[in-house]
PDB file of C-alpha atoms and ligand atoms in Angstrom:
ATOM      1  CA  MET T   1       5.017  -8.804  21.143  1.00  0.00           C
ATOM      2  CA  THR T   2       3.065 -10.340  19.057  1.00  0.00           C
ATOM      3  CA  GLU T   3       4.765  -9.442  15.623  1.00  0.00           C
ATOM      4  CA  GLN T   4       3.389  -6.428  14.011  1.00  0.00           C
ATOM      5  CA  ILE T   5       4.180  -8.285  10.157  1.00  0.00           C
ATOM      6  CA  GLN T   6       3.723 -11.332   9.968  1.00  0.00           C
ATOM      7  CA  LEU T   7       6.038 -13.438   7.874  1.00  0.00           C
ATOM      8  CA  GLU T   8       4.608 -16.829   6.155  1.00  0.00           C
ATOM      9  CA  THR T   9       6.223 -18.431   3.439  1.00  0.00           C
ATOM     10  CA  ARG T  10       3.215 -21.530   2.362  1.00  0.00           C
ATOM     11  CA  ASP T  11       3.625 -22.951  -0.538  1.00  0.00           C
ATOM     12  CA  ARG T  12       6.083 -21.642  -2.163  1.00  0.00           C
ATOM     13  CA  VAL T  13       3.697 -18.129  -1.645  1.00  0.00           C
ATOM     14  CA  LEU T  14       5.127 -15.732   1.370  1.00  0.00           C
ATOM     15  CA  HIS T  15       2.370 -14.230   2.613  1.00  0.00           C
ATOM     16  CA  ILE T  16       2.887 -10.381   4.667  1.00  0.00           C
ATOM     17  CA  THR T  17      -0.123  -9.936   7.587  1.00  0.00           C
ATOM     18  CA  PHE T  18      -0.230  -6.208   8.839  1.00  0.00           C
ATOM     19  CA  ASN T  19      -0.794  -7.414  12.272  1.00  0.00           C
ATOM     20  CA  ARG T  20      -1.241  -4.008  14.337  1.00  0.00           C
ATOM     21  CA  PRO T  21      -5.653  -4.001  14.501  1.00  0.00           C
ATOM     22  CA  ASP T  22      -5.890  -1.427  17.064  1.00  0.00           C
ATOM     23  CA  LYS T  23      -4.350   0.564  14.921  1.00  0.00           C
ATOM     24  CA  LYS T  24      -6.552  -0.075  11.627  1.00  0.00           C
ATOM     25  CA  ASN T  25      -2.372  -1.540  11.036  1.00  0.00           C
ATOM     26  CA  ALA T  26      -1.181   1.567  10.451  1.00  0.00           C
ATOM     27  CA  LEU T  27       2.526   1.382   9.161  1.00  0.00           C
ATOM     28  CA  THR T  28       4.827   1.634  11.310  1.00  0.00           C
ATOM     29  CA  HIS T  29       8.922   2.374  10.881  1.00  0.00           C
ATOM     30  CA  ALA T  30       9.640  -0.536  12.116  1.00  0.00           C
ATOM     31  CA  MET T  31       6.973  -2.798  10.351  1.00  0.00           C
ATOM     32  CA  TYR T  32       8.765  -1.068   6.727  1.00  0.00           C
ATOM     33  CA  ALA T  33      11.523  -2.075   7.518  1.00  0.00           C
ATOM     34  CA  ARG T  34      10.499  -6.049   8.149  1.00  0.00           C
ATOM     35  CA  ILE T  35       7.974  -6.036   5.052  1.00  0.00           C
ATOM     36  CA  VAL T  36      11.621  -5.066   2.939  1.00  0.00           C
ATOM     37  CA  GLU T  37      13.708  -7.061   4.570  1.00  0.00           C
ATOM     38  CA  ALA T  38      11.041  -9.953   3.905  1.00  0.00           C
ATOM     39  CA  MET T  39      10.822  -9.299   0.225  1.00  0.00           C
ATOM     40  CA  ARG T  40      14.204  -8.108   0.242  1.00  0.00           C
ATOM     41  CA  ALA T  41      15.022 -11.776   0.819  1.00  0.00           C
ATOM     42  CA  ALA T  42      11.898 -12.728  -1.217  1.00  0.00           C
ATOM     43  CA  GLU T  43      13.093 -11.794  -4.334  1.00  0.00           C
ATOM     44  CA  ASP T  44      16.173 -13.837  -4.268  1.00  0.00           C
ATOM     45  CA  ASP T  45      14.805 -17.017  -3.082  1.00  0.00           C
ATOM     46  CA  GLU T  46      13.664 -19.894  -5.439  1.00  0.00           C
ATOM     47  CA  GLY T  47      11.399 -20.944  -3.095  1.00  0.00           C
ATOM     48  CA  VAL T  48       9.543 -18.320  -2.544  1.00  0.00           C
ATOM     49  CA  ARG T  49       7.692 -17.301  -6.046  1.00  0.00           C
ATOM     50  CA  ALA T  50       4.838 -15.234  -5.151  1.00  0.00           C
ATOM     51  CA  ILE T  51       4.408 -12.819  -2.504  1.00  0.00           C
ATOM     52  CA  LEU T  52       0.334 -11.892  -1.133  1.00  0.00           C
ATOM     53  CA  PHE T  53      -0.477  -9.702   1.287  1.00  0.00           C
ATOM     54  CA  THR T  54      -3.319  -8.934   3.605  1.00  0.00           C
ATOM     55  CA  GLY T  55      -4.369  -6.884   6.810  1.00  0.00           C
ATOM     56  CA  ALA T  56      -5.443  -8.956  10.349  1.00  0.00           C
ATOM     57  CA  GLY T  57      -8.470  -7.876  11.457  1.00  0.00           C
ATOM     58  CA  ASP T  58     -10.798  -5.861   9.515  1.00  0.00           C
ATOM     59  CA  ALA T  59      -8.456  -3.289   8.448  1.00  0.00           C
ATOM     60  CA  PHE T  60      -6.465  -3.990   5.612  1.00  0.00           C
ATOM     61  CA  THR T  61      -3.677  -0.965   6.578  1.00  0.00           C
ATOM     62  CA  SER T  62      -5.028   2.297   7.309  1.00  0.00           C
ATOM     63  CA  GLY T  63      -0.912   3.960   6.067  1.00  0.00           C
ATOM     64  CA  ASN T  64       1.833   5.975   7.278  1.00  0.00           C
ATOM     65  CA  ASP T  65       1.289   5.881  11.085  1.00  0.00           C
ATOM     66  CA  LEU T  66       0.620   9.079  11.760  1.00  0.00           C
ATOM     67  CA  ALA T  67       2.412   9.887  14.959  1.00  0.00           C
ATOM     68  CA  ASP T  68       5.755   8.873  13.091  1.00  0.00           C
ATOM     69  CA  PHE T  69       4.916  11.159  10.400  1.00  0.00           C
ATOM     70  CA  ARG T  70       5.009  13.811  13.853  1.00  0.00           C
ATOM     71  CA  ASP T  71       7.935  12.681  15.789  1.00  0.00           C
ATOM     72  CA  THR T  72      10.254  10.957  13.131  1.00  0.00           C
ATOM     73  CA  PRO T  73       9.291  12.663   9.210  1.00  0.00           C
ATOM     74  CA  PRO T  74      10.741   9.380   6.787  1.00  0.00           C
ATOM     75  CA  LEU T  75      12.670  11.286   4.848  1.00  0.00           C
ATOM     76  CA  GLY T  76      15.016   9.978   1.460  1.00  0.00           C
ATOM     77  CA  ASP T  77      15.810   7.008   0.257  1.00  0.00           C
ATOM     78  CA  ASP T  78      16.915   5.921   3.953  1.00  0.00           C
ATOM     79  CA  ALA T  79      13.693   5.610   5.493  1.00  0.00           C
ATOM     80  CA  PRO T  80      12.012   2.269   5.576  1.00  0.00           C
ATOM     81  CA  VAL T  81       8.979   3.655   3.653  1.00  0.00           C
ATOM     82  CA  THR T  82      10.784   4.279   1.247  1.00  0.00           C
ATOM     83  CA  GLN T  83      12.644   1.386   0.339  1.00  0.00           C
ATOM     84  CA  PHE T  84       9.229  -0.682   0.829  1.00  0.00           C
ATOM     85  CA  LEU T  85       7.970   1.671  -2.109  1.00  0.00           C
ATOM     86  CA  GLN T  86      11.003   0.914  -4.486  1.00  0.00           C
ATOM     87  CA  CYS T  87      10.559  -2.739  -3.349  1.00  0.00           C
ATOM     88  CA  LEU T  88       7.332  -2.345  -4.996  1.00  0.00           C
ATOM     89  CA  ILE T  89       7.758  -1.204  -7.965  1.00  0.00           C
ATOM     90  CA  SER T  90      11.133  -3.605  -8.398  1.00  0.00           C
ATOM     91  CA  ALA T  91       9.636  -6.439  -7.277  1.00  0.00           C
ATOM     92  CA  ARG T  92      10.151  -9.108 -10.466  1.00  0.00           C
ATOM     93  CA  LYS T  93       7.727 -11.729  -9.033  1.00  0.00           C
ATOM     94  CA  PRO T  94       4.101 -11.538  -8.790  1.00  0.00           C
ATOM     95  CA  LEU T  95       2.186  -9.874  -6.416  1.00  0.00           C
ATOM     96  CA  VAL T  96      -1.233 -10.522  -4.656  1.00  0.00           C
ATOM     97  CA  MET T  97      -3.302  -8.127  -2.006  1.00  0.00           C
ATOM     98  CA  ALA T  98      -6.391  -9.459  -0.642  1.00  0.00           C
ATOM     99  CA  VAL T  99      -8.148  -5.965   1.147  1.00  0.00           C
ATOM    100  CA  ASN T 100     -10.071  -7.633   3.553  1.00  0.00           C
ATOM    101  CA  GLY T 101     -11.166  -3.509   4.837  1.00  0.00           C
ATOM    102  CA  ILE T 102     -10.307   0.237   4.733  1.00  0.00           C
ATOM    103  CA  ALA T 103      -6.753   0.738   2.812  1.00  0.00           C
ATOM    104  CA  VAL T 104      -6.052   4.047   3.182  1.00  0.00           C
ATOM    105  CA  GLY T 105      -2.940   6.306   1.571  1.00  0.00           C
ATOM    106  CA  VAL T 106      -0.208   3.525   0.824  1.00  0.00           C
ATOM    107  CA  GLY T 107      -3.098   1.487   1.413  1.00  0.00           C
ATOM    108  CA  LEU T 108      -4.045   2.256  -1.789  1.00  0.00           C
ATOM    109  CA  THR T 109      -0.577   2.858  -3.450  1.00  0.00           C
ATOM    110  CA  MET T 110       0.501  -0.400  -2.892  1.00  0.00           C
ATOM    111  CA  LEU T 111      -2.146  -1.533  -5.093  1.00  0.00           C
ATOM    112  CA  LEU T 112      -1.123   0.089  -8.309  1.00  0.00           C
ATOM    113  CA  HIS T 113       2.716  -2.271  -7.340  1.00  0.00           C
ATOM    114  CA  ALA T 114       0.213  -4.924  -7.453  1.00  0.00           C
ATOM    115  CA  ASP T 115      -0.654  -7.584  -8.887  1.00  0.00           C
ATOM    116  CA  ILE T 116      -3.715  -8.896  -8.778  1.00  0.00           C
ATOM    117  CA  VAL T 117      -5.988  -7.387  -6.301  1.00  0.00           C
ATOM    118  CA  TYR T 118      -8.950  -8.567  -4.425  1.00  0.00           C
ATOM    119  CA  ALA T 119     -10.920  -6.951  -2.327  1.00  0.00           C
ATOM    120  CA  ALA T 120     -13.898  -7.841   0.097  1.00  0.00           C
ATOM    121  CA  GLU T 121     -16.940  -6.090  -0.727  1.00  0.00           C
ATOM    122  CA  ALA T 122     -16.372  -4.426   2.095  1.00  0.00           C
ATOM    123  CA  ALA T 123     -13.395  -2.471   2.044  1.00  0.00           C
ATOM    124  CA  VAL T 124     -13.004   1.171   1.231  1.00  0.00           C
ATOM    125  CA  LEU T 125     -10.389   2.714  -0.547  1.00  0.00           C
ATOM    126  CA  GLN T 126      -9.003   5.726   0.333  1.00  0.00           C
ATOM    127  CA  ALA T 127      -5.953   8.769  -1.041  1.00  0.00           C
ATOM    128  CA  PRO T 128      -6.684  11.501   1.708  1.00  0.00           C
ATOM    129  CA  PHE T 129      -3.213  12.615   0.825  1.00  0.00           C
ATOM    130  CA  VAL T 130      -4.165  16.494  -0.069  1.00  0.00           C
ATOM    131  CA  ASP T 131      -6.842  16.334   3.727  1.00  0.00           C
ATOM    132  CA  LEU T 132      -3.291  15.449   5.125  1.00  0.00           C
ATOM    133  CA  ALA T 133      -1.581  18.721   3.418  1.00  0.00           C
ATOM    134  CA  LEU T 134       0.803  15.929   1.529  1.00  0.00           C
ATOM    135  CA  VAL T 135       1.286  14.873  -1.869  1.00  0.00           C
ATOM    136  CA  PRO T 136       0.313  11.283  -3.133  1.00  0.00           C
ATOM    137  CA  GLU T 137       3.904   8.735  -3.694  1.00  0.00           C
ATOM    138  CA  ALA T 138       4.505   5.653  -4.411  1.00  0.00           C
ATOM    139  CA  GLY T 139       3.742   6.892  -8.571  1.00  0.00           C
ATOM    140  CA  SER T 140       0.159   7.331  -7.949  1.00  0.00           C
ATOM    141  CA  SER T 141       0.200  10.993  -9.221  1.00  0.00           C
ATOM    142  CA  LEU T 142       1.450   9.047 -12.286  1.00  0.00           C
ATOM    143  CA  LEU T 143      -0.522   5.333 -12.024  1.00  0.00           C
ATOM    144  CA  LEU T 144      -3.974   6.738 -10.894  1.00  0.00           C
ATOM    145  CA  PRO T 145      -4.424   9.169 -13.253  1.00  0.00           C
ATOM    146  CA  GLN T 146      -3.459   6.294 -16.105  1.00  0.00           C
ATOM    147  CA  ARG T 147      -5.392   3.402 -14.402  1.00  0.00           C
ATOM    148  CA  VAL T 148      -9.242   6.029 -14.043  1.00  0.00           C
ATOM    149  CA  GLY T 149      -8.062   8.402 -16.071  1.00  0.00           C
ATOM    150  CA  HIS T 150      -7.409  12.733 -13.957  1.00  0.00           C
ATOM    151  CA  ALA T 151     -10.725  13.232 -13.321  1.00  0.00           C
ATOM    152  CA  ARG T 152     -11.526  10.447 -11.032  1.00  0.00           C
ATOM    153  CA  ALA T 153      -8.240   9.992 -10.077  1.00  0.00           C
ATOM    154  CA  ALA T 154      -8.477  13.934  -8.943  1.00  0.00           C
ATOM    155  CA  GLU T 155     -11.411  13.579  -6.195  1.00  0.00           C
ATOM    156  CA  ILE T 156      -9.149  10.698  -5.092  1.00  0.00           C
ATOM    157  CA  PHE T 157      -6.820  12.134  -4.149  1.00  0.00           C
ATOM    158  CA  MET T 158      -7.509  15.844  -3.826  1.00  0.00           C
ATOM    159  CA  LEU T 159     -11.126  15.707  -2.677  1.00  0.00           C
ATOM    160  CA  GLY T 160      -9.739  12.033  -0.878  1.00  0.00           C
ATOM    161  CA  LYS T 161     -13.423  10.215  -2.010  1.00  0.00           C
ATOM    162  CA  LYS T 162     -13.993   7.456  -0.335  1.00  0.00           C
ATOM    163  CA  VAL T 163     -13.930   4.593  -3.217  1.00  0.00           C
ATOM    164  CA  GLY T 164     -16.420   0.658  -2.234  1.00  0.00           C
ATOM    165  CA  ALA T 165     -14.767  -2.286  -3.033  1.00  0.00           C
ATOM    166  CA  ALA T 166     -17.705  -2.691  -6.442  1.00  0.00           C
ATOM    167  CA  GLU T 167     -16.976   0.936  -7.898  1.00  0.00           C
ATOM    168  CA  ALA T 168     -13.040   0.039  -7.516  1.00  0.00           C
ATOM    169  CA  TYR T 169     -14.265  -2.398 -10.080  1.00  0.00           C
ATOM    170  CA  ASP T 170     -15.006  -0.341 -11.799  1.00  0.00           C
ATOM    171  CA  MET T 171     -12.693   1.836 -11.917  1.00  0.00           C
ATOM    172  CA  GLY T 172     -10.058  -0.562 -12.056  1.00  0.00           C
ATOM    173  CA  MET T 173      -8.081  -0.336  -9.072  1.00  0.00           C
ATOM    174  CA  VAL T 174      -9.520  -4.554  -7.976  1.00  0.00           C
ATOM    175  CA  SER T 175      -9.197  -7.435  -9.833  1.00  0.00           C
ATOM    176  CA  ARG T 176     -12.052  -8.812  -8.122  1.00  0.00           C
ATOM    177  CA  VAL T 177     -14.948  -8.152  -5.721  1.00  0.00           C
ATOM    178  CA  LEU T 178     -15.709 -11.404  -3.245  1.00  0.00           C
ATOM    179  CA  LYS T 179     -17.318 -11.763  -0.142  1.00  0.00           C
ATOM    180  CA  ALA T 180     -15.057 -11.583   3.149  1.00  0.00           C
ATOM    181  CA  ASP T 181     -15.566 -15.309   4.196  1.00  0.00           C
ATOM    182  CA  GLU T 182     -14.330 -15.621  -0.082  1.00  0.00           C
ATOM    183  CA  LEU T 183     -11.138 -13.262   0.576  1.00  0.00           C
ATOM    184  CA  MET T 184      -8.815 -15.279   1.819  1.00  0.00           C
ATOM    185  CA  PRO T 185      -9.558 -18.452  -0.227  1.00  0.00           C
ATOM    186  CA  ALA T 186     -10.205 -17.246  -2.870  1.00  0.00           C
ATOM    187  CA  ALA T 187      -6.332 -14.764  -3.217  1.00  0.00           C
ATOM    188  CA  VAL T 188      -4.448 -17.776  -1.412  1.00  0.00           C
ATOM    189  CA  LYS T 189      -5.746 -19.914  -4.369  1.00  0.00           C
ATOM    190  CA  ALA T 190      -4.199 -16.770  -6.728  1.00  0.00           C
ATOM    191  CA  ALA T 191      -1.071 -16.995  -5.409  1.00  0.00           C
ATOM    192  CA  ALA T 192      -0.610 -20.294  -5.305  1.00  0.00           C
ATOM    193  CA  ALA T 193      -1.421 -20.696  -8.998  1.00  0.00           C
ATOM    194  CA  LEU T 194       1.254 -18.011  -9.986  1.00  0.00           C
ATOM    195  CA  ALA T 195       4.106 -19.582  -8.264  1.00  0.00           C
ATOM    196  CA  LYS T 196       3.437 -23.120  -9.992  1.00  0.00           C
ATOM    197  CA  LYS T 197       3.112 -21.248 -13.735  1.00  0.00           C
ATOM    198  CA  ALA T 198       6.822 -20.918 -14.946  1.00  0.00           C
ATOM    199  CA  PRO T 199       8.963 -18.606 -12.903  1.00  0.00           C
ATOM    200  CA  ARG T 200      11.038 -17.007 -15.381  1.00  0.00           C
ATOM    201  CA  SER T 201       8.289 -16.820 -18.378  1.00  0.00           C
ATOM    202  CA  LEU T 202       5.819 -14.773 -14.868  1.00  0.00           C
ATOM    203  CA  MET T 203       7.855 -12.692 -14.463  1.00  0.00           C
ATOM    204  CA  LEU T 204       9.382 -11.525 -17.981  1.00  0.00           C
ATOM    205  CA  THR T 205       5.094 -11.412 -18.289  1.00  0.00           C
ATOM    206  CA  LYS T 206       4.498  -9.411 -15.003  1.00  0.00           C
ATOM    207  CA  GLN T 207       7.985  -6.482 -16.310  1.00  0.00           C
ATOM    208  CA  LEU T 208       6.266  -6.026 -20.382  1.00  0.00           C
ATOM    209  CA  MET T 209       3.096  -5.097 -18.557  1.00  0.00           C
ATOM    210  CA  ARG T 210       4.916  -2.642 -16.374  1.00  0.00           C
ATOM    211  CA  GLY T 211       6.559  -1.366 -18.909  1.00  0.00           C
ATOM    212  CA  ASP T 212       9.477   1.398 -18.368  1.00  0.00           C
ATOM    213  CA  THR T 213       9.417   1.694 -14.223  1.00  0.00           C
ATOM    214  CA  ALA T 214      12.264   3.942 -14.612  1.00  0.00           C
ATOM    215  CA  VAL T 215       9.040   6.667 -15.018  1.00  0.00           C
ATOM    216  CA  VAL T 216       7.477   5.164 -12.032  1.00  0.00           C
ATOM    217  CA  ALA T 217      10.378   5.202 -10.220  1.00  0.00           C
ATOM    218  CA  ALA T 218      11.945   8.876 -11.346  1.00  0.00           C
ATOM    219  CA  ARG T 219       8.000  10.090 -10.772  1.00  0.00           C
ATOM    220  CA  MET T 220       8.394   8.168  -7.000  1.00  0.00           C
ATOM    221  CA  ALA T 221      11.649  10.053  -6.459  1.00  0.00           C
ATOM    222  CA  GLN T 222      10.230  13.872  -6.890  1.00  0.00           C
ATOM    223  CA  GLU T 223       6.982  12.437  -4.998  1.00  0.00           C
ATOM    224  CA  GLY T 224       9.098  11.942  -2.148  1.00  0.00           C
ATOM    225  CA  LYS T 225      11.098  14.952  -2.226  1.00  0.00           C
ATOM    226  CA  LEU T 226       7.863  17.258  -1.565  1.00  0.00           C
ATOM    227  CA  PHE T 227       6.531  14.540   0.432  1.00  0.00           C
ATOM    228  CA  GLY T 228       9.356  15.618   2.688  1.00  0.00           C
ATOM    229  CA  GLU T 229       9.295  18.879   1.960  1.00  0.00           C
ATOM    230  CA  GLN T 230       4.885  18.767   3.219  1.00  0.00           C
ATOM    231  CA  LEU T 231       5.990  16.491   6.252  1.00  0.00           C
ATOM    232  CA  THR T 232       7.666  19.688   8.514  1.00  0.00           C
ATOM    233  CA  SER T 233       4.273  22.069   7.189  1.00  0.00           C
ATOM    234  CA  PRO T 234       2.823  23.888   9.611  1.00  0.00           C
ATOM    235  CA  GLU T 235      -0.125  22.385   7.790  1.00  0.00           C
ATOM    236  CA  VAL T 236       0.690  18.864   7.645  1.00  0.00           C
ATOM    237  CA  LEU T 237       1.128  19.686  12.336  1.00  0.00           C
ATOM    238  CA  GLU T 238      -2.419  20.897  11.578  1.00  0.00           C
ATOM    239  CA  ALA T 239      -3.601  18.433  10.238  1.00  0.00           C
ATOM    240  CA  ILE T 240      -1.578  15.622  12.356  1.00  0.00           C
ATOM    241  CA  MET T 241      -2.628  17.303  15.768  1.00  0.00           C
ATOM    242  CA  ALA T 242      -6.635  17.251  14.211  1.00  0.00           C
ATOM    243  CA  PHE T 243      -6.007  14.110  13.329  1.00  0.00           C
ATOM    244  CA  MET T 244      -5.210  13.047  17.554  1.00  0.00           C
ATOM    245  CA  GLN T 245      -7.884  15.273  18.644  1.00  0.00           C
ATOM    246  CA  LYS T 246     -10.228  13.750  16.508  1.00  0.00           C
ATOM    247  CA  ARG T 247     -11.222  17.407  15.450  1.00  0.00           C
ATOM    248  CA  GLU T 248     -11.599  19.068  11.352  1.00  0.00           C
ATOM    249  CA  PRO T 249      -7.883  20.749  11.257  1.00  0.00           C
ATOM    250  CA  ASN T 250      -8.095  24.623  10.090  1.00  0.00           C
ATOM    251  CA  PHE T 251      -5.664  25.318   7.602  1.00  0.00           C
ATOM    252  CA  GLY T 252      -6.444  29.619   8.066  1.00  0.00           C
TER     253      GLY T 252
HETATM  254  N1  COA R   1      -1.388   6.776  12.254  1.00  0.00           N
HETATM  255  C1  COA R   1      -1.945   5.972  13.322  1.00  0.00           C
HETATM  256  N2  COA R   1      -3.541   6.351  13.860  1.00  0.00           N
HETATM  257  C2  COA R   1      -3.829   5.512  13.795  1.00  0.00           C
HETATM  258  C3  COA R   1      -3.640   5.291  12.488  1.00  0.00           C
HETATM  259  C4  COA R   1      -2.747   6.507  11.844  1.00  0.00           C
HETATM  260  N3  COA R   1      -2.704   6.246   9.727  1.00  0.00           N
HETATM  261  N4  COA R   1      -4.599   5.363  12.498  1.00  0.00           N
HETATM  262  C5  COA R   1      -6.032   5.266  12.480  1.00  0.00           C
HETATM  263  N5  COA R   1      -5.303   5.191  13.671  1.00  0.00           N
HETATM  264  C6  COA R   1      -5.532   4.518  14.996  1.00  0.00           C
HETATM  265  C7  COA R   1      -6.158   6.077  15.739  1.00  0.00           C
HETATM  266  O1  COA R   1      -5.797   6.961  16.139  1.00  0.00           O
HETATM  267  C8  COA R   1      -7.137   5.173  16.859  1.00  0.00           C
HETATM  268  O2  COA R   1      -6.383   4.907  18.137  1.00  0.00           O
HETATM  269  P1  COA R   1      -6.795   5.458  18.998  1.00  0.00           P
HETATM  270  O3  COA R   1      -8.190   3.557  19.603  1.00  0.00           O
HETATM  271  O4  COA R   1      -5.907   5.300  20.104  1.00  0.00           O
HETATM  272  O5  COA R   1      -8.277   6.074  19.253  1.00  0.00           O
HETATM  273  C9  COA R   1      -7.017   3.958  16.040  1.00  0.00           C
HETATM  274  O6  COA R   1      -6.255   3.626  15.130  1.00  0.00           O
HETATM  275  C10 COA R   1      -8.380   2.894  15.637  1.00  0.00           C
HETATM  276  O7  COA R   1      -8.497   4.156  15.007  1.00  0.00           O
HETATM  277  P2  COA R   1     -10.520   4.479  14.541  1.00  0.00           P
HETATM  278  O8  COA R   1      -9.941   6.283  14.355  1.00  0.00           O
HETATM  279  O9  COA R   1     -11.392   4.769  16.230  1.00  0.00           O
HETATM  280  O10 COA R   1     -11.144   3.853  13.266  1.00  0.00           O
HETATM  281  P3  COA R   1     -12.508   3.578  12.502  1.00  0.00           P
HETATM  282  O11 COA R   1     -12.851   2.788  12.427  1.00  0.00           O
HETATM  283  O12 COA R   1     -13.313   5.417  13.506  1.00  0.00           O
HETATM  284  O13 COA R   1     -11.756   4.950  10.891  1.00  0.00           O
HETATM  285  C11 COA R   1      -9.819   4.920   9.879  1.00  0.00           C
HETATM  286  C12 COA R   1     -10.165   3.623  10.907  1.00  0.00           C
HETATM  287  C13 COA R   1      -8.816   3.901   9.358  1.00  0.00           C
HETATM  288  C14 COA R   1     -10.516   5.181   8.690  1.00  0.00           C
HETATM  289  C15 COA R   1      -9.636   6.178  10.250  1.00  0.00           C
HETATM  290  O14 COA R   1      -8.720   5.774  11.819  1.00  0.00           O
HETATM  291  C16 COA R   1      -8.026   6.778   9.908  1.00  0.00           C
HETATM  292  O15 COA R   1      -8.535   8.483   8.760  1.00  0.00           O
HETATM  293  N6  COA R   1      -6.918   6.881  10.089  1.00  0.00           N
HETATM  294  C17 COA R   1      -6.162   8.479   9.534  1.00  0.00           C
HETATM  295  C18 COA R   1      -5.960   7.236   8.142  1.00  0.00           C
HETATM  296  C19 COA R   1      -4.092   7.656   7.119  1.00  0.00           C
HETATM  297  O16 COA R   1      -4.760   9.992   7.542  1.00  0.00           O
HETATM  298  N7  COA R   1      -3.694   7.914   7.323  1.00  0.00           N
HETATM  299  C20 COA R   1      -2.263   8.262   6.729  1.00  0.00           C
HETATM  300  C21 COA R   1      -2.798   8.271   5.023  1.00  0.00           C
HETATM  301  S1  COA R   1      -0.992   9.441   4.415  1.00  0.00           S
END
């Protein structure tokens, strides 16, 4: 079976590729678990100096697999998705993200934990948590308003507004916008450059730039509690059923 998470270390950069293109790289529990294992190993591996995420095919990731949300709701600290988000918050090594296409849900919120985000011109960012009757996750209810301001964050979270690459750049959500064929070479080059820098200096700089991550972790825990409560609610089930049946949800 083809690996749904491809892992490769080259030039001291761990490449993590979401590889489920037929489902727009929707992330399952098993995929999160594999990423967590790789990120934890990378933290302890002096041979890895940076981590580069991208997606196979035309999507970065369409976010959490909605069938998993419905069938086996990820609840609590042991859920692979929670552990993945904790890995993002606690990452000491630089994270580079090459957003090659649509980035939905966690596909957007993970970018708020990245250091360098390169987006292809066709990339579209979307966080339709309210459309799914959910709440934001990954500390994004704190980080996104900080990054782009409350008014623009509200359009993204509450209206589920899609943000194109150029607008995401203007809002400070991505570092650069590139032509499709220039995206990976630029991301690989940036990650390789980071991998050659003095590692301790880089880690300390990242730590200083990110500030007090305990505040983000506390918000993430608060979001996680509410997210878990919503996940088993009738309105979420209706939203997921509507997606599966390719129709508009009816929240009554
Ligand atoms: N979970 C499960 N399956 C998903 C998925 C997800 N998050 N995102 C896409 N898929 C599946 C679709 O059901 C479809 O499967 P099918 O071919 O068996 O019908 C396939 O991937 C392709 O998706 P499709 O919707 O046909 O592609 P598109 O280009 O028209 O739209 C998206 C792409 C990402 C905009 C759309 O699929 C979408 O909105 N997905 C849900 C995103 C979401 O809500 N994520 C959770 C956020 S918390």
